[in-house]
Amino acid sequence: MGEYMDQQVPETIDQRYEVGAVIGSGAMATVYEAVDTRLGRKVALKVLRTEHAQDVIFRARFQREAEAVAALNHRSIVGVYDTGSFDIQVGSSEVSVPFMVMELVQGTTLRDAMSRGEVDQAQALAYGVQILEALDYSHSAGIVHRDIKPANVMILPQTAEDRELGEPGQIKVMDFGIARAAEEAGDALTKANTVMGTARYISPEQARGETVDARSDVYSAACVVYEMLAGRSPFAAPP
């Protein structure tokens, strides 16, 4: 068993996925590059952080949401190929750690591109349309993202076809389902500051802890589009 960052994962998971380097880490999960040895392709492996995996309610929510998101199939949504769990030893007890196997997306986040001033008006409109198309699709499947923000949008490199058509690169929306799992797990995760939703982008009803539906995602997407066009968040507070 190898140790990556602050979390232990097996070198091979489910007798199929060879775990490589860490490519991302957040409050909820760590993402590793991995190889699906059965299909001979690189994938991204999202592993729930150990402290959350020890929470029985959140672990169940995470697994349920992962399975729901795996049913989504849209060109602007990062695909989920597989879900499962593996056991690790924490102290004297054994913990079941859920994971998701996802499409490995190479590119840059919209947050990074905006920070570097690389998003012009035409790109902003194209990215905005793609985000809304992804949300329209997920909402029709009954899945609300709950954490739409520039850091959760990946911009892929332009293809030859994109350049020929004069279009910017394709975008992929990431992290569907995880915010709902965190919110529904209850007070313990809330107090740990892990419930999703960045203040600049969450809707008023989400900030108040009220029922969140598809309209909340549209609100967040509008905030992202505004920021792409104006160069600042509509609700940026002074430091």
Short mmCIF file of C-alpha atoms in Angstrom, two decimals:
data_model
loop_
_atom_site.label_atom_id
_atom_site.label_comp_id
_atom_site.label_asym_id
_atom_site.label_seq_id
_atom_site.Cartn_x
_atom_site.Cartn_y
_atom_site.Cartn_z
CA MET A 1 0.00 0.00 0.00
CA GLY A 2 1.44 3.37 -0.99
CA GLU A 3 0.81 6.67 0.76
CA TYR A 4 -0.01 9.76 -1.31
CA MET A 5 -0.47 13.16 0.29
CA ASP A 6 -2.10 12.52 3.69
CA GLN A 7 -4.14 9.51 2.59
CA GLN A 8 -3.38 5.86 2.07
CA VAL A 9 -4.64 4.15 -1.06
CA PRO A 10 -3.72 0.74 -2.44
CA GLU A 11 -1.31 0.65 -5.38
CA THR A 12 -4.05 -1.18 -7.29
CA ILE A 13 -7.77 -0.74 -6.62
CA ASP A 14 -10.45 -3.27 -7.48
CA GLN A 15 -7.78 -5.44 -9.19
CA ARG A 16 -8.08 -3.03 -12.11
CA TYR A 17 -6.96 0.54 -11.42
CA GLU A 18 -3.23 1.23 -10.98
CA VAL A 19 -2.94 4.38 -8.85
CA GLY A 20 -0.46 7.07 -9.89
CA ALA A 21 0.32 10.62 -8.84
CA VAL A 22 -2.00 13.10 -7.11
CA ILE A 23 -3.42 15.55 -9.66
CA GLY A 24 -5.85 17.41 -7.39
CA SER A 25 -6.85 17.70 -3.76
CA GLY A 26 -9.78 19.42 -2.08
CA ALA A 27 -11.76 19.47 1.14
CA MET A 28 -13.85 16.48 0.12
CA ALA A 29 -11.62 14.22 -1.93
CA THR A 30 -8.23 13.60 -3.49
CA VAL A 31 -7.88 12.94 -7.22
CA TYR A 32 -5.21 10.63 -8.62
CA GLU A 33 -4.16 9.83 -12.14
CA ALA A 34 -4.64 6.11 -12.68
CA VAL A 35 -4.58 3.47 -15.39
CA ASP A 36 -7.55 1.23 -16.11
CA THR A 37 -5.61 -1.94 -16.88
CA ARG A 38 -8.67 -3.71 -18.23
CA LEU A 39 -9.30 -1.14 -20.96
CA GLY A 40 -5.74 0.19 -21.23
CA ARG A 41 -6.60 3.86 -20.70
CA LYS A 42 -5.71 6.62 -18.29
CA VAL A 43 -8.46 7.76 -15.92
CA ALA A 44 -8.93 10.09 -12.97
CA LEU A 45 -9.61 8.41 -9.64
CA LYS A 46 -11.48 10.52 -7.08
CA VAL A 47 -11.11 9.10 -3.56
CA LEU A 48 -13.16 10.38 -0.62
CA ARG A 49 -10.90 11.76 2.11
CA THR A 50 -10.48 9.37 5.01
CA GLU A 51 -12.05 11.66 7.63
CA HIS A 52 -15.24 11.85 5.54
CA ALA A 53 -15.20 8.14 4.71
CA GLN A 54 -15.43 7.49 8.45
CA ASP A 55 -18.79 9.32 8.47
CA VAL A 56 -21.29 6.58 7.65
CA ILE A 57 -23.99 8.99 6.43
CA PHE A 58 -21.70 10.94 4.14
CA ARG A 59 -20.11 7.77 2.77
CA ALA A 60 -23.53 6.44 1.81
CA ARG A 61 -24.53 9.78 0.25
CA PHE A 62 -21.29 9.96 -1.72
CA GLN A 63 -21.77 6.47 -3.12
CA ARG A 64 -25.40 7.14 -4.01
CA GLU A 65 -24.60 10.42 -5.76
CA ALA A 66 -21.63 8.88 -7.60
CA GLU A 67 -23.91 6.19 -9.00
CA ALA A 68 -26.47 8.80 -10.09
CA VAL A 69 -23.84 10.97 -11.79
CA ALA A 70 -22.41 7.92 -13.57
CA ALA A 71 -25.67 7.81 -15.55
CA LEU A 72 -24.99 11.28 -17.05
CA ASN A 73 -23.58 11.30 -20.58
CA HIS A 74 -22.97 14.75 -22.04
CA ARG A 75 -20.07 16.28 -23.96
CA SER A 76 -19.80 19.16 -21.44
CA ILE A 77 -19.86 17.01 -18.29
CA VAL A 78 -16.87 15.06 -16.99
CA GLY A 79 -17.87 11.43 -17.40
CA VAL A 80 -18.00 8.98 -14.49
CA TYR A 81 -17.06 5.46 -15.64
CA ASP A 82 -17.20 3.42 -12.46
CA THR A 83 -17.76 3.60 -8.70
CA GLY A 84 -16.73 1.42 -5.79
CA SER A 85 -14.91 1.31 -2.47
CA PHE A 86 -11.81 -0.17 -0.88
CA ASP A 87 -10.92 -0.88 2.76
CA ILE A 88 -8.09 0.74 4.70
CA GLN A 89 -6.96 0.37 8.28
CA VAL A 90 -7.41 3.48 10.47
CA GLY A 91 -6.11 2.81 13.96
CA SER A 92 -7.77 -0.37 15.15
CA SER A 93 -10.72 -0.16 12.78
CA GLU A 94 -11.26 -0.81 9.08
CA VAL A 95 -12.80 1.98 6.99
CA SER A 96 -14.52 1.54 3.64
CA VAL A 97 -13.39 4.38 1.36
CA PRO A 98 -15.60 5.19 -1.69
CA PHE A 99 -14.09 6.19 -5.02
CA MET A 100 -15.20 7.32 -8.46
CA VAL A 101 -13.41 6.55 -11.72
CA MET A 102 -13.76 9.48 -14.08
CA GLU A 103 -12.74 10.71 -17.49
CA LEU A 104 -9.20 12.14 -17.29
CA VAL A 105 -9.50 15.72 -18.54
CA GLN A 106 -6.37 17.60 -19.61
CA GLY A 107 -6.70 21.36 -19.71
CA THR A 108 -6.97 24.40 -17.45
CA THR A 109 -9.71 25.50 -15.10
CA LEU A 110 -11.86 28.46 -16.02
CA ARG A 111 -10.68 30.05 -12.75
CA ASP A 112 -7.03 29.89 -13.86
CA ALA A 113 -7.84 31.13 -17.37
CA MET A 114 -9.78 34.09 -15.96
CA SER A 115 -7.00 34.90 -13.51
CA ARG A 116 -4.56 35.12 -16.45
CA GLY A 117 -6.95 37.31 -18.47
CA GLU A 118 -7.31 34.66 -21.17
CA VAL A 119 -11.11 34.75 -21.56
CA ASP A 120 -12.42 37.21 -24.13
CA GLN A 121 -16.05 38.09 -24.84
CA ALA A 122 -16.57 35.46 -27.55
CA GLN A 123 -15.09 32.76 -25.33
CA ALA A 124 -17.17 33.88 -22.37
CA LEU A 125 -20.37 33.50 -24.36
CA ALA A 126 -19.34 30.12 -25.77
CA TYR A 127 -18.33 28.79 -22.36
CA GLY A 128 -21.53 30.15 -20.81
CA VAL A 129 -23.66 28.36 -23.41
CA GLN A 130 -21.82 25.08 -22.79
CA ILE A 131 -22.22 25.38 -19.01
CA LEU A 132 -25.96 26.00 -19.41
CA GLU A 133 -26.31 23.10 -21.85
CA ALA A 134 -24.62 20.81 -19.32
CA LEU A 135 -26.96 22.03 -16.58
CA ASP A 136 -30.05 21.69 -18.76
CA TYR A 137 -29.08 18.06 -19.37
CA SER A 138 -28.31 17.26 -15.72
CA HIS A 139 -31.48 19.00 -14.51
CA SER A 140 -33.55 16.93 -16.96
CA ALA A 141 -32.03 13.88 -15.26
CA GLY A 142 -32.96 15.26 -11.83
CA ILE A 143 -29.41 16.16 -10.75
CA VAL A 144 -28.60 19.62 -9.40
CA HIS A 145 -24.89 20.50 -9.27
CA ARG A 146 -25.02 22.91 -6.27
CA ASP A 147 -21.46 24.19 -6.67
CA ILE A 148 -21.13 25.86 -10.06
CA LYS A 149 -18.04 28.11 -10.00
CA PRO A 150 -15.05 28.78 -12.28
CA ALA A 151 -12.87 26.25 -10.44
CA ASN A 152 -15.35 23.50 -11.35
CA VAL A 153 -15.21 24.22 -15.09
CA MET A 154 -12.33 22.74 -17.12
CA ILE A 155 -11.34 24.22 -20.50
CA LEU A 156 -9.93 21.67 -22.92
CA PRO A 157 -7.25 22.63 -25.47
CA GLN A 158 -8.59 23.72 -28.86
CA THR A 159 -8.78 20.91 -31.37
CA ALA A 160 -8.01 21.32 -35.06
CA GLU A 161 -11.77 21.26 -35.68
CA ASP A 162 -12.31 24.03 -33.09
CA ARG A 163 -9.72 26.22 -34.82
CA GLU A 164 -11.19 25.52 -38.26
CA LEU A 165 -14.64 26.57 -37.03
CA GLY A 166 -13.22 29.56 -35.14
CA GLU A 167 -14.56 28.22 -31.84
CA PRO A 168 -12.90 28.15 -28.41
CA GLY A 169 -12.06 24.88 -26.69
CA GLN A 170 -14.69 22.58 -25.29
CA ILE A 171 -15.48 22.90 -21.57
CA LYS A 172 -16.27 20.17 -19.06
CA VAL A 173 -18.22 20.78 -15.84
CA MET A 174 -16.80 18.80 -12.91
CA ASP A 175 -17.95 17.59 -9.49
CA PHE A 176 -21.63 16.87 -10.02
CA GLY A 177 -23.28 15.31 -6.99
CA ILE A 178 -20.62 15.83 -4.34
CA ALA A 179 -22.12 19.04 -2.95
CA ARG A 180 -25.47 17.34 -2.39
CA ALA A 181 -23.79 14.48 -0.55
CA ALA A 182 -22.04 16.98 1.74
CA GLU A 183 -25.16 19.05 2.38
CA GLU A 184 -27.32 16.03 3.18
CA ALA A 185 -24.75 14.50 5.52
CA GLY A 186 -25.63 17.11 8.11
CA ASP A 187 -24.14 19.35 10.78
CA ALA A 188 -20.83 17.57 11.30
CA LEU A 189 -19.67 18.33 7.77
CA THR A 190 -21.14 21.81 7.85
CA LYS A 191 -19.17 22.62 10.96
CA ALA A 192 -16.03 21.29 9.29
CA ASN A 193 -16.54 23.92 6.55
CA THR A 194 -16.83 21.27 3.89
CA VAL A 195 -20.35 21.90 2.64
CA MET A 196 -19.99 23.07 -0.92
CA GLY A 197 -20.92 26.41 -2.41
CA THR A 198 -18.59 29.35 -2.81
CA ALA A 199 -20.05 32.56 -1.39
CA ARG A 200 -19.65 34.57 -4.61
CA TYR A 201 -21.71 32.12 -6.62
CA ILE A 202 -24.28 30.43 -4.37
CA SER A 203 -27.90 31.51 -4.58
CA PRO A 204 -29.61 33.33 -1.70
CA GLU A 205 -31.74 30.29 -0.88
CA GLN A 206 -28.66 28.06 -0.70
CA ALA A 207 -26.91 30.56 1.56
CA ARG A 208 -29.95 30.51 3.85
CA GLY A 209 -29.90 26.70 3.98
CA GLU A 210 -33.23 26.41 2.18
CA THR A 211 -34.27 23.92 -0.50
CA VAL A 212 -32.01 24.05 -3.56
CA ASP A 213 -33.24 23.21 -7.04
CA ALA A 214 -32.25 23.73 -10.67
CA ARG A 215 -32.80 27.50 -10.42
CA SER A 216 -29.94 27.74 -7.93
CA ASP A 217 -27.55 26.32 -10.55
CA VAL A 218 -28.79 28.82 -13.14
CA TYR A 219 -28.16 31.64 -10.65
CA SER A 220 -24.60 30.41 -10.07
CA ALA A 221 -23.98 30.04 -13.80
CA ALA A 222 -25.17 33.63 -14.34
CA CYS A 223 -22.65 34.82 -11.74
CA VAL A 224 -19.90 32.96 -13.60
CA VAL A 225 -20.92 34.43 -16.98
CA TYR A 226 -21.03 37.93 -15.46
CA GLU A 227 -17.52 37.50 -14.10
CA MET A 228 -16.20 36.25 -17.44
CA LEU A 229 -17.62 39.33 -19.19
CA ALA A 230 -17.01 42.00 -16.55
CA GLY A 231 -13.76 40.73 -15.09
CA ARG A 232 -15.15 40.73 -11.56
CA SER A 233 -17.77 38.91 -9.55
CA PRO A 234 -21.17 40.66 -9.34
CA PHE A 235 -20.99 40.34 -5.56
CA ALA A 236 -17.30 40.80 -4.81
CA ALA A 237 -16.93 42.26 -1.32
CA PRO A 238 -14.00 44.46 -0.34
CA PRO A 239 -11.24 42.63 1.56
#
